PDB file of C-alpha atoms in Angstrom:
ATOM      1  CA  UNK A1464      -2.053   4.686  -7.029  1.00 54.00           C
ATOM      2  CA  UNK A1465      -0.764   1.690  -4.862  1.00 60.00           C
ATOM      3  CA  UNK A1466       0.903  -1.319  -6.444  1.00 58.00           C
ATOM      4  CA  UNK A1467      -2.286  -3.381  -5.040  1.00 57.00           C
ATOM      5  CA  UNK A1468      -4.028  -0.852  -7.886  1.00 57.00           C
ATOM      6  CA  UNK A1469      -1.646  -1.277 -10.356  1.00 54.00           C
ATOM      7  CA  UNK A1470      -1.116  -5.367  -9.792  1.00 55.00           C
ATOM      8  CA  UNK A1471      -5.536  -5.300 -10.317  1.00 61.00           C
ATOM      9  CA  UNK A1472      -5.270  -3.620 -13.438  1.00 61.00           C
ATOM     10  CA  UNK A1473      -2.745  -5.575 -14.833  1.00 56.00           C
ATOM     11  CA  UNK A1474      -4.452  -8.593 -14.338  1.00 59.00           C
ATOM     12  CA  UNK A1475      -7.605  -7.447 -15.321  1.00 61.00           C
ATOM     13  CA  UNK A1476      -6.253  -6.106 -18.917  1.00 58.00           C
ATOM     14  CA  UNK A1477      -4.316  -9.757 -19.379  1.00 56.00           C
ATOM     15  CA  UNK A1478      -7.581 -11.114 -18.433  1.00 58.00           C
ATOM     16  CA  UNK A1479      -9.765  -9.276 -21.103  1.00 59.00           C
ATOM     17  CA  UNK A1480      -7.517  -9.855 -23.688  1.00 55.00           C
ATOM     18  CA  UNK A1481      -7.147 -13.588 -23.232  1.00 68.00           C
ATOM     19  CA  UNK A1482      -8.807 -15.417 -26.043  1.00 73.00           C
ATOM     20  CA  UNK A1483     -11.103 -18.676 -24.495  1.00 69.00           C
ATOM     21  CA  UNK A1484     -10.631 -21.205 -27.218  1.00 78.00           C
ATOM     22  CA  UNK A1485     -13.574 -23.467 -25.362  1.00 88.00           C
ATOM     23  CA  UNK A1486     -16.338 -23.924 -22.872  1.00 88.00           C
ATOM     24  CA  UNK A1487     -14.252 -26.056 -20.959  1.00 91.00           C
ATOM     25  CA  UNK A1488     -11.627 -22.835 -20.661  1.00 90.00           C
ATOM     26  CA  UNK A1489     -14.316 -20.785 -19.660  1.00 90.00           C
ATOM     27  CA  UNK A1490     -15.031 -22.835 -16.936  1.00 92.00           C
ATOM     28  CA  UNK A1491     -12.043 -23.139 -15.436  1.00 93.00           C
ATOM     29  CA  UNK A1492     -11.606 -19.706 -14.946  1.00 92.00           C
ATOM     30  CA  UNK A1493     -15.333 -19.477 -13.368  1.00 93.00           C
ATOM     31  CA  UNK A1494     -14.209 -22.161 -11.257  1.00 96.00           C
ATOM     32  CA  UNK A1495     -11.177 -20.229 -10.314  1.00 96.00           C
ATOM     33  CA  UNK A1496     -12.954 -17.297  -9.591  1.00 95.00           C
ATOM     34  CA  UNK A1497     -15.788 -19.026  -7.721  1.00 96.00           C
ATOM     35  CA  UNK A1498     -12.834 -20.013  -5.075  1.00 96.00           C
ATOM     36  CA  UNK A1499     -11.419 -16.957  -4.659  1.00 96.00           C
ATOM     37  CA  UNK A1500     -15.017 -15.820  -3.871  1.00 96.00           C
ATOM     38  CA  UNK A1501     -15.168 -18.114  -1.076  1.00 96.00           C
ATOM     39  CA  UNK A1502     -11.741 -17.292   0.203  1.00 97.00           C
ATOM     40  CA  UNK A1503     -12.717 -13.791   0.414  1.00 97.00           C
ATOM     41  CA  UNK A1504     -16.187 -15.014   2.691  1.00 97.00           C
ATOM     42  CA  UNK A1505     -14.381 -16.937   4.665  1.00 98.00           C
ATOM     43  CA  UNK A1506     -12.267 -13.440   4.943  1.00 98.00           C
ATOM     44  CA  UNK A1507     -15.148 -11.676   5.915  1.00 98.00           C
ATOM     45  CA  UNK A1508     -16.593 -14.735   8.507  1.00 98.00           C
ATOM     46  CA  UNK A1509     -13.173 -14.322  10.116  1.00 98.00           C
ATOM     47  CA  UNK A1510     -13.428 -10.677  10.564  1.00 98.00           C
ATOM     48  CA  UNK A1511     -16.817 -10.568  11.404  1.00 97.00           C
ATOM     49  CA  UNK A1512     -15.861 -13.163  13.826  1.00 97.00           C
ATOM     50  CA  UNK A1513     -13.563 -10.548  15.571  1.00 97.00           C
ATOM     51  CA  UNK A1514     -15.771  -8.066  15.283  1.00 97.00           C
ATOM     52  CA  UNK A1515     -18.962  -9.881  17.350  1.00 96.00           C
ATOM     53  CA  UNK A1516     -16.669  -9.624  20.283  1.00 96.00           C
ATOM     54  CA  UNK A1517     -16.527  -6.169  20.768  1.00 96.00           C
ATOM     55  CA  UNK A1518     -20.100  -5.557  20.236  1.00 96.00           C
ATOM     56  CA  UNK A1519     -23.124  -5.884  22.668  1.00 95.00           C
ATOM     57  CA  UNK A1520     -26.080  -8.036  21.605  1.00 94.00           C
ATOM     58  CA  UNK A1521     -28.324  -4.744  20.711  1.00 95.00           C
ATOM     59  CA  UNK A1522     -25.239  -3.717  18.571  1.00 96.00           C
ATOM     60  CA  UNK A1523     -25.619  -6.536  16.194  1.00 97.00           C
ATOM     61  CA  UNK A1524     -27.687  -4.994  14.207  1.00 97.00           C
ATOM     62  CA  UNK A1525     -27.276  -1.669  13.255  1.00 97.00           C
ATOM     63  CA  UNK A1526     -28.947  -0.548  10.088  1.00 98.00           C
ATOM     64  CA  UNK A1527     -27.217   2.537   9.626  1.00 98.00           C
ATOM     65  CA  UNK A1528     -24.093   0.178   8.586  1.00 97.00           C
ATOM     66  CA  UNK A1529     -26.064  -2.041   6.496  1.00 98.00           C
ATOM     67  CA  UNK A1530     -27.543   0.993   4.649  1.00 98.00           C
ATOM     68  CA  UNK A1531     -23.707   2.498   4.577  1.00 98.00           C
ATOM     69  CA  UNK A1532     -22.966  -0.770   2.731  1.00 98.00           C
ATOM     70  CA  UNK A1533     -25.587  -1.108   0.635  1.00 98.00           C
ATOM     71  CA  UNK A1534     -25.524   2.480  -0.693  1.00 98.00           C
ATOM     72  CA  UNK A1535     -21.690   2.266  -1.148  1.00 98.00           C
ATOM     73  CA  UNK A1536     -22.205  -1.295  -3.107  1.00 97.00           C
ATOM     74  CA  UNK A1537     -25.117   0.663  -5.298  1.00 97.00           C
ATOM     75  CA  UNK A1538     -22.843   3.365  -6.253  1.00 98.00           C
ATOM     76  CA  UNK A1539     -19.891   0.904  -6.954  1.00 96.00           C
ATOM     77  CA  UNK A1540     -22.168  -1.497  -9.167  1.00 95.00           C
ATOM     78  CA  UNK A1541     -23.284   1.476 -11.312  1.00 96.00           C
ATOM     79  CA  UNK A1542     -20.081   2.557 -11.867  1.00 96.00           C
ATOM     80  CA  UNK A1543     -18.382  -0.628 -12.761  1.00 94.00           C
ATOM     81  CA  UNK A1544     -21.909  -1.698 -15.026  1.00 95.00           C
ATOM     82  CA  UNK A1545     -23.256  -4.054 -12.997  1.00 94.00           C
ATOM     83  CA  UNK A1546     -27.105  -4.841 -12.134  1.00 96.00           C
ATOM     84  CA  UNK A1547     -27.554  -2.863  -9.022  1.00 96.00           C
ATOM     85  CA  UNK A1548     -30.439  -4.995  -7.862  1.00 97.00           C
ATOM     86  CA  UNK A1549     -28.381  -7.846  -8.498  1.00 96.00           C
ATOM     87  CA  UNK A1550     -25.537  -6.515  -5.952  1.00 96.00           C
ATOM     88  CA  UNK A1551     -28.221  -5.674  -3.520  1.00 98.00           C
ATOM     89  CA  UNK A1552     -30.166  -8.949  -3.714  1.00 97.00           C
ATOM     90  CA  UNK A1553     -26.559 -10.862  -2.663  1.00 97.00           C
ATOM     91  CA  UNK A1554     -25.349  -8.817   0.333  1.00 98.00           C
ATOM     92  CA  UNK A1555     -28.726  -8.407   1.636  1.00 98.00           C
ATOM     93  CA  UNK A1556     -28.941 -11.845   2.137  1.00 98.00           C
ATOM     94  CA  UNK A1557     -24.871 -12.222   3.016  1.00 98.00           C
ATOM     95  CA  UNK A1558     -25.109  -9.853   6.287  1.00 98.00           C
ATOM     96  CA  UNK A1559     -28.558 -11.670   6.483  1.00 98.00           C
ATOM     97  CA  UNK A1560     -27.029 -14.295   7.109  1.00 98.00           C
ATOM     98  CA  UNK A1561     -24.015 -12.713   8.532  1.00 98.00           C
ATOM     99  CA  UNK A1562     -26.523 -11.272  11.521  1.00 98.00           C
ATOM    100  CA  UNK A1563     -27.726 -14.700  12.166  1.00 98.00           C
ATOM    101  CA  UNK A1564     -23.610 -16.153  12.397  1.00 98.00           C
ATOM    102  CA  UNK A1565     -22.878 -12.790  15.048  1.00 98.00           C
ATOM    103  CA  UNK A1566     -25.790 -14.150  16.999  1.00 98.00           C
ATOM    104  CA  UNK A1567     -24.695 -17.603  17.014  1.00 98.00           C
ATOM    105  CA  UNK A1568     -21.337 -16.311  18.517  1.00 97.00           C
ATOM    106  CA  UNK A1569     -22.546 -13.817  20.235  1.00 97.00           C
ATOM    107  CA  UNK A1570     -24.564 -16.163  22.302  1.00 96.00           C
ATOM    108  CA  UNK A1571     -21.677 -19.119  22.251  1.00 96.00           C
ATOM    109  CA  UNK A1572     -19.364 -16.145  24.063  1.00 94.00           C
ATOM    110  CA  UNK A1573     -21.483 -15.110  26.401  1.00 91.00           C
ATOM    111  CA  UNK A1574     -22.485 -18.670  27.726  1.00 88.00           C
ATOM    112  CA  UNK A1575     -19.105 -18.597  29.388  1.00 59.00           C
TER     113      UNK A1575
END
């Protein structure tokens, strides 16, 4: 197991045994985790920023990877008890949207 492993599951058994004393509490740690969410998009934007370049424009698209994803997300969703439809419905529309941001680039780069 890697210390990147063992650092997660530390954290998430402190996490699960915190007590919230109030709504506000609650909140604050939604609105903690709502930013770390968005650092870890911006993550992706940045890599998927990277990866636009080395593709050709027929390449930006390629369902076998979106299936890859999606079936690996299904599988990981079950496992940890989550709604798998729920999973699905999100990164369906985040590499939607993701396809439309490689086209955008896509085309920006190959103005030049």
């Amino acid at each position: 197991m890697t210390l990147i492993c063992c650092i997660r599951q530390i954290t998430l058994k402190c996490w699960k045994m915190k007590k919230f004393e109030s709504l506000e509490e609650l909140r604050k740690d939604i609105d903690v985790i709502d930013l770390k969410i968005l650092d870890l998009i911006q993550k992706r934007k940045d890599l998927v920023t990277e990866v636009v370049k080395l593709k050709k424009r027929d390449q930006i698209v390629d369902q076998k990877r979106i299936e890859f994803i999606l079936n690996k997300l299904r599988k990981e969703a079950l496992s940890r008890g989550l709604a798998v439809e729920f999973i699905e419905d999100i990164w369906t529309l985040m590499i939607k949207n993701f396809i439309k941001y490689e086209e955008k680039v896509f085309d920006e780069i190959h103005k030049k």
